Short mmCIF file of C-alpha atoms and ligand atoms in Angstrom, two decimals:
data_model
loop_
_atom_site.label_atom_id
_atom_site.label_comp_id
_atom_site.label_asym_id
_atom_site.label_seq_id
_atom_site.Cartn_x
_atom_site.Cartn_y
_atom_site.Cartn_z
CA MET A 1 -8.33 -12.69 -4.37
CA ARG A 2 -8.51 -11.44 -7.92
CA GLU A 3 -5.80 -12.34 -10.45
CA LEU A 4 -4.96 -9.13 -12.38
CA ALA A 5 -2.26 -10.78 -14.48
CA SER A 6 -0.54 -14.13 -14.33
CA GLY A 7 0.70 -14.54 -10.75
CA VAL A 8 -0.41 -11.06 -9.67
CA TRP A 9 -3.21 -11.33 -7.10
CA PHE A 10 -5.16 -8.39 -5.69
CA GLY A 11 -6.68 -8.64 -2.20
CA SER A 12 -8.59 -6.37 0.14
CA GLY A 13 -8.33 -5.64 3.84
CA THR A 14 -10.38 -3.01 5.66
CA HIS A 15 -10.67 -0.17 3.11
CA VAL A 16 -7.11 -0.93 1.98
CA THR A 17 -5.60 -3.33 -0.53
CA PHE A 18 -2.60 -5.63 -0.80
CA LEU A 19 -1.02 -7.77 -3.52
CA ALA A 20 0.42 -11.27 -3.64
CA LEU A 21 3.00 -12.04 -6.32
CA VAL A 22 3.09 -15.78 -6.85
CA ASP A 23 6.16 -17.35 -8.38
CA GLY A 24 5.95 -21.13 -8.22
CA ALA A 25 5.58 -22.07 -4.56
CA ASP A 26 6.90 -18.73 -3.39
CA VAL A 27 5.10 -15.49 -2.69
CA THR A 28 5.94 -11.83 -2.24
CA LEU A 29 3.39 -9.63 -0.53
CA ILE A 30 3.13 -5.93 -1.31
CA ASP A 31 1.59 -4.33 1.80
CA ALA A 32 -0.57 -6.34 4.20
CA GLY A 33 -3.38 -4.15 5.49
CA TRP A 34 -4.05 -3.07 9.08
CA ALA A 35 -2.86 -5.09 12.08
CA GLY A 36 -6.43 -6.36 12.37
CA ASP A 37 -6.36 -7.50 8.74
CA ALA A 38 -3.59 -10.09 9.25
CA ASP A 39 -6.07 -12.98 9.43
CA ARG A 40 -7.72 -11.71 6.23
CA VAL A 41 -4.34 -11.71 4.50
CA GLU A 42 -3.75 -15.28 5.66
CA ALA A 43 -7.21 -16.31 4.44
CA ALA A 44 -6.53 -14.64 1.10
CA LEU A 45 -3.29 -16.59 0.73
CA ALA A 46 -5.13 -19.81 1.62
CA SER A 47 -7.68 -19.04 -1.10
CA ILE A 48 -4.90 -19.25 -3.70
CA GLY A 49 -3.33 -22.33 -2.17
CA ARG A 50 -0.45 -20.59 -0.40
CA ARG A 51 0.56 -20.44 3.26
CA PRO A 52 1.99 -17.46 5.15
CA GLN A 53 5.19 -19.50 5.46
CA ASP A 54 5.46 -19.35 1.64
CA VAL A 55 5.85 -15.56 1.78
CA ARG A 56 9.53 -14.82 1.20
CA ALA A 57 9.24 -11.07 1.73
CA ILE A 58 6.72 -8.33 2.41
CA LEU A 59 7.49 -5.19 0.42
CA VAL A 60 5.88 -2.03 1.67
CA THR A 61 4.78 0.82 -0.56
CA HIS A 62 5.04 3.03 2.53
CA ALA A 63 4.92 2.64 6.29
CA HIS A 64 1.46 4.00 7.15
CA ILE A 65 -0.35 1.73 9.61
CA ASP A 66 -3.11 0.77 7.19
CA HIS A 67 -0.46 -0.85 4.95
CA VAL A 68 2.08 -2.25 7.42
CA GLY A 69 0.07 -3.25 10.52
CA GLY A 70 -0.55 -6.64 8.91
CA ALA A 71 3.10 -6.87 7.84
CA ALA A 72 4.22 -6.42 11.45
CA LYS A 73 1.78 -9.14 12.55
CA LEU A 74 3.02 -11.59 9.90
CA HIS A 75 6.61 -10.81 10.91
CA GLU A 76 5.70 -11.56 14.54
CA ARG A 77 3.99 -14.80 13.60
CA TYR A 78 6.38 -16.16 10.96
CA GLY A 79 9.51 -14.03 10.96
CA THR A 80 8.71 -12.82 7.45
CA PRO A 81 11.24 -10.21 6.27
CA VAL A 82 9.80 -6.72 5.77
CA LEU A 83 11.51 -4.66 3.08
CA ALA A 84 11.15 -0.95 2.35
CA HIS A 85 12.83 1.62 0.14
CA PRO A 86 15.97 3.00 1.84
CA LYS A 87 14.27 6.43 2.01
CA GLU A 88 11.29 4.83 3.82
CA LEU A 89 13.34 2.90 6.38
CA ALA A 90 13.36 5.52 9.15
CA HIS A 91 9.57 5.76 8.90
CA ALA A 92 9.16 1.97 8.80
CA ARG A 93 11.45 1.51 11.79
CA GLY A 94 9.51 4.08 13.81
CA GLU A 95 12.42 6.55 13.89
CA ALA A 96 10.50 9.17 11.89
CA HIS A 97 6.86 10.16 12.13
CA GLU A 98 4.92 10.74 8.91
CA GLN A 99 1.43 9.59 9.90
CA ALA A 100 -1.69 11.76 10.02
CA GLY A 101 -3.09 11.96 13.55
CA PRO A 102 -6.55 12.45 15.03
CA LEU A 103 -6.13 16.25 14.97
CA ASP A 104 -5.73 16.17 11.19
CA LEU A 105 -9.18 14.62 10.96
CA LEU A 106 -10.90 17.15 13.24
CA PRO A 107 -12.02 19.53 10.47
CA ILE A 108 -13.95 16.71 8.77
CA ALA A 109 -14.73 14.63 11.86
CA TRP A 110 -18.41 15.62 11.76
CA ARG A 111 -18.99 14.17 8.28
CA PRO A 112 -20.97 10.93 8.21
CA ARG A 113 -18.44 9.29 5.87
CA THR A 114 -15.61 10.15 8.28
CA LEU A 115 -17.55 8.68 11.19
CA ARG A 116 -18.32 5.49 9.24
CA TRP A 117 -14.66 5.08 8.24
CA MET A 118 -13.47 5.69 11.81
CA ALA A 119 -15.90 3.10 13.14
CA ASP A 120 -14.58 0.53 10.65
CA VAL A 121 -10.88 1.19 11.10
CA ALA A 122 -11.08 1.53 14.90
CA ARG A 123 -11.61 -2.24 14.89
CA VAL A 124 -8.41 -2.97 12.97
CA GLY A 125 -5.85 -0.60 14.43
CA VAL A 126 -6.37 3.09 13.58
CA LEU A 127 -5.46 4.07 17.14
CA GLY A 128 -2.46 1.79 17.26
CA HIS A 129 1.17 2.46 16.47
CA VAL A 130 3.40 0.28 14.32
CA ALA A 131 7.20 0.38 14.42
CA MET A 132 9.26 -2.26 12.67
CA PRO A 133 12.88 -1.91 13.86
CA TYR A 134 13.62 -5.08 11.88
CA ALA A 135 12.62 -3.52 8.53
CA GLN A 136 15.37 -3.87 5.92
CA PRO A 137 16.14 -1.90 2.76
CA PHE A 138 15.26 -3.42 -0.60
CA PRO A 139 18.01 -5.69 -1.90
CA ASP A 140 20.44 -3.79 -4.12
CA ALA A 141 19.34 -3.52 -7.73
CA ALA A 142 20.28 -1.19 -10.54
CA PRO A 143 17.71 1.59 -11.14
CA GLY A 144 14.86 0.16 -13.18
CA ALA A 145 15.92 -3.43 -12.47
CA PRO A 146 13.69 -5.96 -10.71
CA LEU A 147 14.26 -6.92 -7.08
CA ASP A 148 15.46 -10.45 -6.44
CA VAL A 149 12.24 -11.58 -4.75
CA PRO A 150 9.39 -13.77 -6.08
CA GLY A 151 7.49 -11.98 -8.83
CA ALA A 152 10.45 -9.74 -9.72
CA PRO A 153 8.79 -6.38 -8.97
CA VAL A 154 10.56 -3.22 -10.15
CA PRO A 155 10.46 -0.47 -7.51
CA VAL A 156 9.58 3.04 -8.66
CA LEU A 157 10.26 5.73 -6.06
CA CYS A 158 7.44 8.27 -5.93
CA ALA A 159 7.95 10.22 -2.72
CA GLY A 160 5.45 12.75 -1.44
CA HIS A 161 2.79 10.76 0.39
CA THR A 162 5.79 9.65 2.51
CA SER A 163 9.54 10.21 2.11
CA GLY A 164 10.20 6.85 0.50
CA HIS A 165 6.84 5.95 -0.98
CA THR A 166 7.38 3.37 -3.70
CA ALA A 167 5.23 2.03 -6.52
CA PHE A 168 6.04 -1.29 -8.14
CA LEU A 169 5.97 -2.32 -11.76
CA LEU A 170 4.78 -5.92 -11.88
CA PRO A 171 4.75 -8.65 -14.52
CA GLY A 172 1.84 -8.56 -16.95
CA GLY A 173 1.63 -4.78 -17.17
CA VAL A 174 0.35 -4.02 -13.68
CA VAL A 175 1.61 -1.08 -11.66
CA ALA A 176 1.03 -1.12 -7.91
CA THR A 177 0.61 2.55 -7.06
CA GLY A 178 0.18 2.37 -3.27
CA ASP A 179 -1.15 5.68 -1.98
CA ALA A 180 0.57 7.83 -4.61
CA LEU A 181 -2.48 7.32 -6.83
CA VAL A 182 -5.71 5.71 -5.64
CA THR A 183 -9.10 5.04 -7.22
CA GLY A 184 -11.28 5.58 -4.17
CA HIS A 185 -11.30 5.94 -0.39
CA PRO A 186 -14.14 5.99 2.15
CA LEU A 187 -13.30 9.66 2.81
CA SER A 188 -13.65 10.50 -0.87
CA GLY A 189 -17.00 11.00 -2.53
CA SER A 190 -15.83 9.74 -5.91
CA THR A 191 -14.20 6.79 -7.62
CA GLY A 192 -11.58 6.75 -10.36
CA PRO A 193 -7.94 7.86 -10.37
CA GLN A 194 -7.38 10.51 -7.70
CA LEU A 195 -5.06 11.70 -4.95
CA LEU A 196 -5.80 11.00 -1.31
CA PRO A 197 -6.89 13.94 0.89
CA ALA A 198 -3.82 16.12 1.45
CA PHE A 199 -3.74 15.70 5.23
CA PHE A 200 -2.83 12.04 4.77
CA SER A 201 0.38 13.02 3.00
CA HIS A 202 3.72 14.02 4.51
CA ASP A 203 4.59 16.41 1.66
CA PRO A 204 1.29 17.23 -0.13
CA ALA A 205 2.96 19.66 -2.57
CA ARG A 206 5.13 16.84 -3.85
CA THR A 207 2.29 14.33 -4.37
CA ALA A 208 1.29 15.94 -7.68
CA THR A 209 4.76 16.18 -9.23
CA THR A 210 5.79 12.69 -8.14
CA LEU A 211 3.01 11.29 -10.33
CA ASP A 212 5.36 11.73 -13.30
CA ALA A 213 7.14 8.57 -12.13
CA ILE A 214 3.89 6.62 -12.43
CA ALA A 215 2.78 8.26 -15.68
CA GLY A 216 5.91 6.90 -17.35
CA ALA A 217 5.33 3.30 -16.29
CA ASP A 218 4.90 0.78 -19.08
CA ALA A 219 1.66 -0.79 -17.86
CA ASP A 220 -2.02 -1.09 -18.75
CA GLN A 221 -3.49 -1.72 -15.32
CA LEU A 222 -3.29 0.02 -11.95
CA ALA A 223 -3.52 -1.71 -8.58
CA PRO A 224 -3.97 1.13 -6.07
CA GLY A 225 -3.54 1.06 -2.29
CA HIS A 226 -7.17 2.13 -1.91
CA GLY A 227 -10.02 1.53 -4.34
CA GLU A 228 -10.55 -0.85 -7.20
CA PRO A 229 -8.05 -1.89 -9.88
CA TRP A 230 -8.22 0.36 -12.93
CA ARG A 231 -7.63 -0.57 -16.58
CA GLY A 232 -5.90 1.95 -18.80
CA SER A 233 -2.59 3.66 -19.25
CA PRO A 234 -0.82 5.12 -16.21
CA ALA A 235 -0.44 8.40 -18.13
CA ASP A 236 -4.24 8.62 -18.52
CA ALA A 237 -4.76 7.76 -14.86
CA VAL A 238 -2.34 10.48 -13.80
CA ALA A 239 -4.06 13.01 -16.05
CA LEU A 240 -7.43 12.12 -14.49
CA ALA A 241 -6.02 12.36 -10.96
CA ARG A 242 -4.53 15.78 -11.70
CA ALA A 243 -7.79 16.97 -13.22
CA ALA A 244 -9.68 15.72 -10.14
CA GLY A 245 -7.41 18.01 -8.13
ZN1 LIG B 301 -3.13 4.14 2.82
#
């Protein structure tokens, strides 16, 4: 894993990222990759001297299977609590459906980069379904206040990609942007701050306006749900993503 700021570790699953917030012996995970990435998440924790049993909570940016499949596996294995924004709970619990399906991919299914991505993610759960009836809402905190979990992340609601998509402001000036703002994806031909293809999003029209929540974050580094970390101001990243269309 890569340490972006003190105690803020960035890890990669299969074309998706996750974060470990280390606070003494305790850890909070933000997202945990595909179901088939669970062993990679455990190996990543081992690489920084932590065990899955040290994870006090898994926060989810949103409940798409590439971010929560691994969370469901870790819950099965260790009983780790899974926490989501109250507006994301129905999706996380499997009561609402906000996931792109195979038909959404049909128009671009012939492209080599789509075929390569499908071949990779077929191995880790793209055809699976994840429902987490045990998912709980974030612990109560005043707006703008940190959650009472290791690493003290501050949730920032930025709905659009999903109904309760949440970014997190982390210690050391890092903002975890989830899929609201990414810096690359196998289906994209470019790198740098950008939006995901619209068909991945539940409310594509809202994905552009919701970026205001990220632009206002007091941070100097972005940790996106897909792509590499990016150094610079969130406002600049948002401007680049909007310009990229
Ligand atoms: Zn994603």
